[in-house]
Tab-separated table of C-alpha atoms in Angstrom:
chain	number	residue	atom	x	y	z
A	15	MET	CA	-19.094	12.193	22.531
A	16	ASN	CA	-17.628	14.766	20.133
A	17	GLU	CA	-19.710	15.292	16.991
A	18	GLN	CA	-16.891	16.531	14.759
A	19	GLN	CA	-15.004	13.972	12.696
A	20	ILE	CA	-11.350	14.294	11.836
A	21	TYR	CA	-10.248	11.236	9.893
A	22	LEU	CA	-6.511	10.552	10.198
A	23	ASP	CA	-6.356	6.875	9.231
A	24	ASN	CA	-5.590	7.261	5.537
A	25	ALA	CA	-2.716	4.774	5.804
A	26	ALA	CA	-5.408	2.122	6.398
A	27	THR	CA	-7.812	3.375	3.749
A	28	SER	CA	-8.341	6.813	2.253
A	29	TYR	CA	-11.406	8.765	3.315
A	30	PRO	CA	-13.236	10.672	2.090
A	31	LYS	CA	-13.028	9.672	-1.549
A	32	PRO	CA	-13.452	12.162	-4.387
A	33	ASP	CA	-17.162	12.841	-4.986
A	34	THR	CA	-16.810	11.433	-8.495
A	35	VAL	CA	-15.973	8.026	-7.004
A	36	TYR	CA	-19.267	7.864	-5.110
A	37	THR	CA	-21.165	9.063	-8.171
A	38	ALA	CA	-19.559	6.487	-10.480
A	39	ILE	CA	-20.315	3.565	-8.148
A	40	ASN	CA	-23.886	4.702	-7.600
A	41	GLU	CA	-24.507	5.175	-11.315
A	42	TYR	CA	-23.143	1.721	-12.092
A	43	ASN	CA	-25.132	-0.033	-9.373
A	44	ARG	CA	-28.399	1.733	-10.160
A	45	HIS	CA	-28.289	2.063	-13.933
A	46	CYS	CA	-25.920	-0.586	-15.318
A	47	GLY	CA	-25.062	-3.678	-13.268
A	48	ALA	CA	-23.549	-5.536	-16.230
A	49	PRO	CA	-20.453	-7.714	-15.676
A	50	VAL	CA	-17.131	-7.175	-17.410
A	51	GLY	CA	-16.258	-9.270	-20.469
A	52	ARG	CA	-19.399	-11.386	-20.375
A	53	GLY	CA	-21.687	-9.919	-23.020
A	54	THR	CA	-22.057	-8.056	-26.290
A	55	TYR	CA	-25.070	-5.953	-25.319
A	56	ARG	CA	-24.571	-2.215	-25.021
A	57	LYS	CA	-24.239	-1.854	-21.253
A	58	SER	CA	-21.770	-4.734	-21.056
A	59	VAL	CA	-19.666	-3.171	-23.807
A	60	GLU	CA	-19.780	0.180	-22.004
A	61	VAL	CA	-18.598	-1.237	-18.704
A	62	GLN	CA	-15.835	-3.182	-20.484
A	63	SER	CA	-14.686	0.127	-21.913
A	64	ASP	CA	-14.688	1.668	-18.418
A	65	VAL	CA	-12.564	-1.158	-17.019
A	66	ASP	CA	-10.180	-0.973	-19.984
A	67	GLN	CA	-9.798	2.745	-19.334
A	68	CYS	CA	-9.209	2.065	-15.634
A	69	ARG	CA	-6.401	-0.333	-16.541
A	70	LYS	CA	-4.880	2.224	-18.913
A	71	LEU	CA	-4.953	4.941	-16.229
A	72	ALA	CA	-3.451	2.575	-13.651
A	73	ALA	CA	-0.653	1.672	-16.067
A	74	GLU	CA	0.072	5.372	-16.553
A	75	VAL	CA	0.264	5.974	-12.797
A	76	LEU	CA	2.698	3.080	-12.392
A	77	GLY	CA	4.654	3.803	-15.560
A	78	ALA	CA	3.968	0.366	-17.049
A	79	SER	CA	4.835	0.085	-20.726
A	80	ARG	CA	1.658	-1.890	-21.507
A	81	PRO	CA	-1.739	-1.761	-19.755
A	82	GLU	CA	-1.880	-5.576	-19.885
A	83	GLU	CA	1.021	-5.705	-17.418
A	84	VAL	CA	-1.405	-4.446	-14.757
A	85	SER	CA	-3.860	-6.991	-13.399
A	86	PHE	CA	-6.754	-6.182	-11.081
A	87	THR	CA	-6.907	-7.829	-7.679
A	88	PHE	CA	-9.053	-7.302	-4.605
A	89	ASN	CA	-6.475	-5.509	-2.417
A	90	GLY	CA	-2.744	-5.109	-1.881
A	91	THR	CA	-2.557	-8.375	0.039
A	92	ASP	CA	-4.086	-10.213	-2.908
A	93	SER	CA	-1.529	-8.575	-5.188
A	94	LEU	CA	1.433	-9.571	-3.012
A	95	ASN	CA	0.174	-13.144	-2.698
A	96	THR	CA	-0.228	-13.343	-6.474
A	97	VAL	CA	3.506	-12.819	-6.936
A	98	ILE	CA	4.840	-14.557	-3.832
A	99	HIS	CA	2.840	-17.768	-4.209
A	100	GLY	CA	2.879	-17.669	-8.011
A	101	LEU	CA	6.642	-17.228	-8.363
A	102	LEU	CA	8.446	-19.030	-5.542
A	103	ARG	CA	9.418	-22.707	-5.695
A	104	PRO	CA	11.042	-25.215	-3.322
A	105	GLY	CA	14.740	-24.474	-2.950
A	106	ASP	CA	14.315	-20.692	-3.296
A	107	HIS	CA	15.728	-18.031	-0.993
A	108	VAL	CA	14.028	-14.665	-0.410
A	109	ILE	CA	15.475	-11.489	1.065
A	110	THR	CA	13.062	-9.055	2.674
A	111	SER	CA	13.157	-6.557	5.551
A	112	ASP	CA	11.930	-5.812	9.056
A	113	VAL	CA	9.902	-2.922	7.603
A	114	GLU	CA	7.423	-5.275	5.942
A	115	HIS	CA	3.703	-5.642	6.551
A	116	ASN	CA	2.161	-9.005	7.423
A	117	SER	CA	0.935	-9.193	3.831
A	118	VAL	CA	4.540	-10.055	3.008
A	119	LEU	CA	5.660	-11.688	6.256
A	120	ARG	CA	2.796	-14.181	6.491
A	121	PRO	CA	2.895	-15.550	2.923
A	122	LEU	CA	6.644	-16.045	3.310
A	123	GLN	CA	6.187	-17.761	6.656
A	124	THR	CA	3.502	-19.990	5.146
A	125	LEU	CA	5.863	-21.146	2.404
A	126	LYS	CA	8.645	-21.566	4.924
A	127	GLN	CA	6.461	-23.918	6.960
A	128	ARG	CA	4.952	-25.617	3.904
A	129	TRP	CA	8.082	-26.556	2.003
A	130	GLY	CA	11.088	-24.902	3.571
A	131	LEU	CA	11.412	-21.531	1.848
A	132	GLU	CA	14.584	-19.805	3.035
A	133	VAL	CA	14.015	-16.220	4.195
A	134	THR	CA	16.455	-13.506	5.303
A	135	HIS	CA	15.131	-10.390	7.059
A	136	ILE	CA	17.237	-7.231	6.736
A	137	PRO	CA	17.022	-5.016	9.854
A	138	ALA	CA	16.236	-1.318	9.750
A	139	ASN	CA	18.214	1.459	11.411
A	140	ALA	CA	16.995	3.831	14.128
A	141	GLU	CA	14.974	5.781	11.562
A	142	SER	CA	13.445	2.527	10.249
A	143	VAL	CA	15.342	2.685	6.948
A	144	VAL	CA	17.197	-0.304	5.487
A	145	ASP	CA	20.767	-0.344	4.192
A	146	PRO	CA	20.950	-1.484	0.535
A	147	LEU	CA	24.401	-2.970	1.143
A	148	ALA	CA	22.837	-5.425	3.607
A	149	PHE	CA	20.731	-6.848	0.775
A	150	LYS	CA	23.837	-7.327	-1.354
A	151	GLN	CA	25.618	-9.099	1.482
A	152	ALA	CA	22.613	-11.391	2.028
A	153	LEU	CA	22.546	-12.679	-1.555
A	154	ARG	CA	22.966	-16.409	-2.072
A	155	LYS	CA	23.215	-18.631	-5.117
A	156	ASN	CA	19.560	-19.631	-4.668
A	157	THR	CA	18.188	-16.147	-3.990
A	158	ARG	CA	15.147	-15.835	-6.246
A	159	LEU	CA	13.380	-12.729	-4.988
A	160	ILE	CA	13.910	-9.544	-2.984
A	161	ILE	CA	10.822	-7.899	-1.469
A	162	LEU	CA	10.868	-4.366	-0.063
A	163	ASN	CA	8.210	-2.028	1.257
A	164	HIS	CA	8.503	1.348	-0.492
A	165	ALA	CA	7.251	3.275	2.538
A	166	SER	CA	6.562	2.106	6.069
A	167	ASN	CA	2.973	2.059	7.276
A	168	VAL	CA	4.256	2.660	10.831
A	169	THR	CA	6.806	5.461	10.491
A	170	GLY	CA	6.315	6.621	6.909
A	171	SER	CA	10.022	6.068	6.197
A	172	ILE	CA	10.786	5.931	2.468
A	173	GLN	CA	13.000	2.978	1.575
A	174	PRO	CA	15.804	3.035	-1.053
A	175	ILE	CA	14.007	0.889	-3.616
A	176	ASP	CA	16.101	2.076	-6.565
A	177	GLU	CA	19.383	1.140	-4.885
A	178	VAL	CA	18.052	-2.230	-3.737
A	179	GLY	CA	16.489	-2.846	-7.147
A	180	GLU	CA	19.815	-2.209	-8.887
A	181	ILE	CA	21.530	-4.693	-6.562
A	182	ALA	CA	18.868	-7.266	-7.421
A	183	ARG	CA	19.169	-6.626	-11.146
A	184	GLU	CA	22.950	-6.897	-11.140
A	185	ALA	CA	22.659	-10.235	-9.337
A	186	GLY	CA	19.940	-11.579	-11.636
A	187	VAL	CA	17.461	-11.619	-8.764
A	188	LEU	CA	13.843	-10.524	-9.159
A	189	PHE	CA	12.511	-7.528	-7.216
A	190	LEU	CA	9.005	-7.030	-5.799
A	191	VAL	CA	7.980	-3.636	-4.393
A	192	ASP	CA	5.141	-3.275	-1.901
A	193	ALA	CA	3.795	0.166	-2.803
A	194	ALA	CA	0.812	0.142	-0.447
A	195	GLN	CA	1.863	3.401	1.225
A	196	SER	CA	3.598	5.071	-1.713
A	197	VAL	CA	1.439	4.757	-4.825
A	198	GLY	CA	-0.598	7.929	-5.193
A	199	HIS	CA	1.829	9.735	-2.882
A	200	LEU	CA	5.254	9.315	-4.515
A	201	PRO	CA	6.247	9.195	-8.190
A	202	LEU	CA	6.726	5.690	-9.586
A	203	ASN	CA	7.848	4.469	-12.981
A	204	VAL	CA	8.214	0.695	-13.118
A	205	SER	CA	9.563	0.865	-16.670
A	206	ALA	CA	12.377	3.248	-15.750
A	207	GLN	CA	13.088	1.956	-12.241
A	208	PRO	CA	14.600	-1.494	-11.511
A	209	ILE	CA	11.241	-2.998	-10.530
A	210	ASP	CA	10.054	-6.386	-11.769
A	211	PHE	CA	6.826	-6.644	-9.771
A	212	LEU	CA	4.776	-4.089	-7.858
A	213	ALA	CA	1.764	-4.606	-5.615
A	214	CYS	CA	-0.621	-2.032	-4.232
A	215	PRO	CA	-4.241	-1.567	-3.147
A	216	GLY	CA	-6.670	0.679	-4.947
A	217	HIS	CA	-8.262	2.042	-1.784
A	218	LYS	CA	-5.358	3.935	-0.191
A	219	GLY	CA	-3.299	6.505	-2.095
A	220	LEU	CA	-5.180	5.828	-5.329
A	221	LEU	CA	-8.398	6.967	-3.550
A	222	GLY	CA	-10.521	4.133	-4.953
A	223	PRO	CA	-12.996	1.892	-3.104
A	224	LEU	CA	-12.145	-1.000	-0.845
A	225	GLY	CA	-11.983	-4.332	-2.643
A	226	THR	CA	-9.689	-3.077	-5.410
A	227	GLY	CA	-5.995	-3.694	-6.010
A	228	LEU	CA	-3.305	-3.749	-8.685
A	229	VAL	CA	-0.388	-6.027	-9.424
A	230	TYR	CA	2.249	-5.126	-11.992
A	231	ILE	CA	4.022	-8.107	-13.526
A	232	ARG	CA	6.600	-7.288	-16.181
A	233	SER	CA	5.432	-8.942	-19.375
A	234	ASP	CA	8.571	-11.017	-19.926
A	235	LEU	CA	8.219	-12.469	-16.403
A	236	ALA	CA	4.566	-13.503	-16.583
A	237	GLU	CA	5.564	-16.985	-17.713
A	238	GLN	CA	7.313	-17.476	-14.344
A	239	VAL	CA	4.342	-16.402	-12.209
A	240	GLU	CA	1.661	-19.079	-12.046
A	241	SER	CA	-1.983	-18.112	-11.637
A	242	LEU	CA	-3.317	-18.790	-8.154
A	243	LYS	CA	-6.935	-18.970	-9.310
A	244	GLN	CA	-8.454	-20.486	-12.399
A	245	GLY	CA	-11.883	-19.889	-13.852
A	246	GLY	CA	-13.921	-17.924	-16.321
A	247	THR	CA	-12.376	-14.899	-17.972
A	248	GLY	CA	-14.830	-14.322	-20.812
A	249	THR	CA	-12.004	-15.211	-23.231
A	250	SER	CA	-10.856	-18.525	-24.746
A	251	SER	CA	-13.931	-20.182	-23.245
A	252	GLU	CA	-13.431	-23.259	-25.415
A	253	GLU	CA	-10.243	-24.084	-23.477
A	254	GLU	CA	-10.330	-25.854	-20.103
A	255	THR	CA	-6.987	-24.397	-19.087
A	256	GLN	CA	-6.410	-20.890	-17.771
A	257	PRO	CA	-5.293	-18.363	-20.439
A	258	LEU	CA	-1.573	-17.647	-20.327
A	259	THR	CA	-1.835	-14.081	-21.588
A	260	GLN	CA	-1.968	-11.015	-19.366
A	261	PRO	CA	-4.121	-9.840	-17.721
A	262	ASP	CA	-6.553	-12.786	-18.101
A	263	LYS	CA	-4.056	-15.176	-16.521
A	264	TYR	CA	-4.522	-13.455	-13.149
A	265	GLU	CA	-8.157	-12.340	-13.371
A	266	ALA	CA	-10.303	-15.462	-13.043
A	267	GLY	CA	-13.965	-14.918	-12.204
A	268	ASN	CA	-16.088	-11.810	-12.203
A	269	HIS	CA	-14.385	-8.527	-11.443
A	270	ASN	CA	-15.398	-6.216	-8.639
A	271	THR	CA	-16.941	-4.043	-11.320
A	272	PRO	CA	-18.482	-1.394	-9.008
A	273	GLY	CA	-15.073	-1.057	-7.379
A	274	LEU	CA	-13.224	-0.740	-10.691
A	275	VAL	CA	-15.680	1.855	-11.964
A	276	GLY	CA	-15.005	3.781	-8.765
A	277	LEU	CA	-11.259	3.264	-9.133
A	278	LYS	CA	-11.399	4.667	-12.648
A	279	ALA	CA	-13.040	7.832	-11.312
A	280	ALA	CA	-10.400	8.032	-8.573
A	281	LEU	CA	-7.547	7.706	-11.071
A	282	GLU	CA	-9.091	10.445	-13.193
A	283	TYR	CA	-9.238	12.670	-10.113
A	284	LEU	CA	-5.566	11.994	-9.377
A	285	GLN	CA	-4.668	12.758	-12.965
A	286	ASP	CA	-6.540	16.076	-12.856
A	287	ARG	CA	-5.237	17.189	-9.459
A	288	GLY	CA	-1.694	15.989	-10.016
A	289	LEU	CA	0.614	13.955	-7.812
A	290	GLU	CA	2.805	16.992	-7.184
A	291	ASP	CA	-0.068	18.898	-5.596
A	292	ILE	CA	-1.049	15.979	-3.378
A	293	ARG	CA	2.554	15.398	-2.279
A	294	ARG	CA	3.007	19.096	-1.497
A	295	HIS	CA	-0.248	19.175	0.514
A	296	GLU	CA	0.594	16.044	2.507
A	297	GLN	CA	4.139	17.254	3.210
A	298	GLU	CA	2.768	20.493	4.639
A	299	LEU	CA	0.410	18.612	6.953
A	300	THR	CA	3.051	16.042	7.900
A	301	GLY	CA	5.533	18.799	8.686
A	302	CYS	CA	3.011	20.431	11.018
A	303	LEU	CA	2.439	17.117	12.810
A	304	LEU	CA	6.157	16.475	13.212
A	305	GLU	CA	6.858	19.936	14.562
A	306	GLY	CA	3.917	19.847	16.949
A	307	PHE	CA	4.541	16.321	18.205
A	308	ARG	CA	8.212	16.983	18.992
A	309	SER	CA	7.133	19.413	21.709
A	310	LEU	CA	4.837	16.906	23.450
A	311	SER	CA	6.066	15.890	26.859
A	312	GLY	CA	6.298	12.122	27.305
A	313	PHE	CA	5.982	11.258	23.605
A	314	GLU	CA	8.556	10.057	21.080
A	315	VAL	CA	8.285	10.448	17.288
A	316	PRO	CA	10.020	7.491	15.591
A	317	GLY	CA	11.219	7.460	12.016
A	318	PRO	CA	12.817	10.114	9.808
A	319	GLN	CA	12.632	13.632	11.178
A	320	GLU	CA	12.686	15.323	7.768
A	321	VAL	CA	9.428	15.528	5.814
A	322	ALA	CA	11.167	14.722	2.533
A	323	ASP	CA	12.214	11.334	3.899
A	324	ARG	CA	8.718	10.071	4.701
A	325	VAL	CA	5.179	9.830	3.398
A	326	GLY	CA	2.221	11.189	5.360
A	327	VAL	CA	2.410	8.696	8.223
A	328	VAL	CA	3.444	9.852	11.708
A	329	SER	CA	3.503	7.594	14.768
A	330	LEU	CA	3.886	8.394	18.461
A	331	ILE	CA	5.261	6.245	21.263
A	332	ASN	CA	4.217	6.799	24.867
A	333	GLN	CA	5.636	4.608	27.599
A	334	ALA	CA	2.936	5.440	30.133
A	335	VAL	CA	-0.334	4.990	28.232
A	336	GLU	CA	-1.284	2.205	25.810
A	337	PRO	CA	-1.826	3.434	22.229
A	338	GLN	CA	-5.322	1.912	22.137
A	339	VAL	CA	-6.283	4.005	25.168
A	340	LEU	CA	-4.965	7.154	23.527
A	341	ALA	CA	-6.848	6.401	20.310
A	342	SER	CA	-10.094	5.827	22.194
A	343	ILE	CA	-9.733	9.125	24.070
A	344	LEU	CA	-9.065	11.025	20.852
A	345	ASP	CA	-12.123	9.484	19.224
A	346	GLU	CA	-14.560	9.853	22.107
A	347	ASN	CA	-13.498	13.288	23.365
A	348	PHE	CA	-12.250	15.028	20.234
A	349	GLY	CA	-13.731	13.150	17.271
A	350	ILE	CA	-10.243	12.343	15.959
A	351	GLN	CA	-9.938	8.938	14.299
A	352	VAL	CA	-6.480	7.352	14.337
A	353	ARG	CA	-4.978	3.848	14.358
A	354	ALA	CA	-3.292	2.232	17.362
A	355	GLY	CA	-1.219	-0.907	17.888
A	356	LEU	CA	1.245	-2.816	15.724
A	357	HIS	CA	-0.403	-1.917	12.403
A	358	CYS	CA	0.130	-5.474	11.069
A	359	ALA	CA	3.878	-4.784	10.853
A	360	PRO	CA	5.308	-6.417	13.986
A	361	ARG	CA	9.016	-6.541	13.158
A	362	ILE	CA	9.537	-2.793	12.734
A	363	HIS	CA	8.409	-2.171	16.305
A	364	ASN	CA	11.575	-3.859	17.522
A	365	SER	CA	13.593	-1.337	15.495
A	366	ILE	CA	11.812	1.675	16.953
A	367	ARG	CA	11.517	0.157	20.459
A	368	SER	CA	7.735	0.355	20.632
A	369	ALA	CA	6.803	-3.340	20.840
A	370	GLU	CA	6.920	-3.481	24.642
A	371	TRP	CA	4.563	-0.496	24.857
A	372	GLY	CA	1.928	-2.068	22.612
A	373	GLY	CA	3.017	-0.351	19.400
A	374	THR	CA	2.283	3.201	18.364
A	375	ILE	CA	-0.571	5.585	17.836
A	376	ARG	CA	-0.557	6.535	14.159
A	377	PHE	CA	-1.718	9.722	12.428
A	378	SER	CA	-2.036	9.628	8.640
A	379	PRO	CA	-3.527	12.634	6.829
A	380	GLY	CA	-4.710	12.461	3.235
A	381	PRO	CA	-5.497	14.653	0.233
A	382	PHE	CA	-8.677	15.991	1.846
A	383	THR	CA	-7.297	16.614	5.331
A	384	THR	CA	-7.192	20.324	6.168
A	385	LEU	CA	-4.605	22.375	8.037
A	386	SER	CA	-7.321	23.335	10.507
A	387	GLN	CA	-7.919	19.669	11.307
A	388	ILE	CA	-4.196	19.175	11.942
A	389	GLU	CA	-4.142	22.192	14.262
A	390	THR	CA	-7.141	20.788	16.157
A	391	THR	CA	-5.337	17.456	16.469
A	392	LEU	CA	-2.175	19.079	17.814
A	393	SER	CA	-4.224	21.027	20.333
A	394	ALA	CA	-5.947	17.839	21.487
A	395	MET	CA	-2.623	16.004	21.845
A	396	GLN	CA	-1.156	18.897	23.799
A	397	GLU	CA	-4.121	18.738	26.176
A	398	LEU	CA	-3.648	14.993	26.622
A	399	ALA	CA	0.084	15.333	27.171
A	400	VAL	CA	-0.504	17.855	29.933
A	401	SER	CA	-3.137	15.678	31.600
A	402	PHE	CA	-0.897	12.607	31.532
A	403	SER	CA	2.045	14.489	33.049
A	404	VAL	CA	0.028	15.766	36.031
């Protein structure tokens, strides 16, 4: 058992977090503990202020025109379900892609089985990138929504969301972006870009704790998106119906306040460090992985070959050894933690021809990954490649 730890599973959840995130959560749990929006005593007012500030920072990261357009959820899946289940009705048609995560595929399949939702899946090319024209050609009179993953969690491929969004807007179709792998890594501005809805977790690129998420719903569209949950909000308590105003409409019940306090600290860290610095750092590490992996005998690197065309997610395909076996060897012998399998995105593996081999082994560095750790990883993979070829 190797005692070093090299964490390369940031596409699943970022680790480590900024120290300020740990401090903020600990301080809240030990010295506050008050819920959000449920009291007028000092500590409750203070934590309400923290959550309000968290919402404001999140709106700035996303480019939302009003903080109220950002509602807190419990993860990216929760955010996607909020829009998909809240918006779609019998008779609707949805266009999505083969790049999507199960957090999109499964809600759509559920509605398809429940009441006959019509769904079209746009294929991806050899580099796992979709063609915007295919979305235009798939439009129907009853197309209500287009859903597209901004960046693949398998290959890191960046999708043409602006081009697809413009096609949707011209056709009067709504557009939902899954930004699970892009927020905190790539610049986003939902007010300037043709984006109607955006869903993302707080625990990946935003560097917050697990159990946090964000959903952006453009204010003039909130009337069309029903609330999936109803309950206490700390506002309009005299009414037995759910408030219709954002964000209360989508935030029934107590918040994950420790998580949101931690998310606020994470967003402040991102603001101080700057997205440009993080993107530059991750591109350097990703470039090193791509260059090193291309020389490995018996391995294939799917997805875009240029760093500029992907986020910090690099997968490998090996036709001789199952990805789970490779991941276990890296963990046990080298202390390198990676993800193996289908990564909850089954359809893309048909595009990159990895399904029959059990998926891929995935390396995803983050803001705190070092160049030395990447060099150690490449050395370990070179050693494995040699041993497998003997």
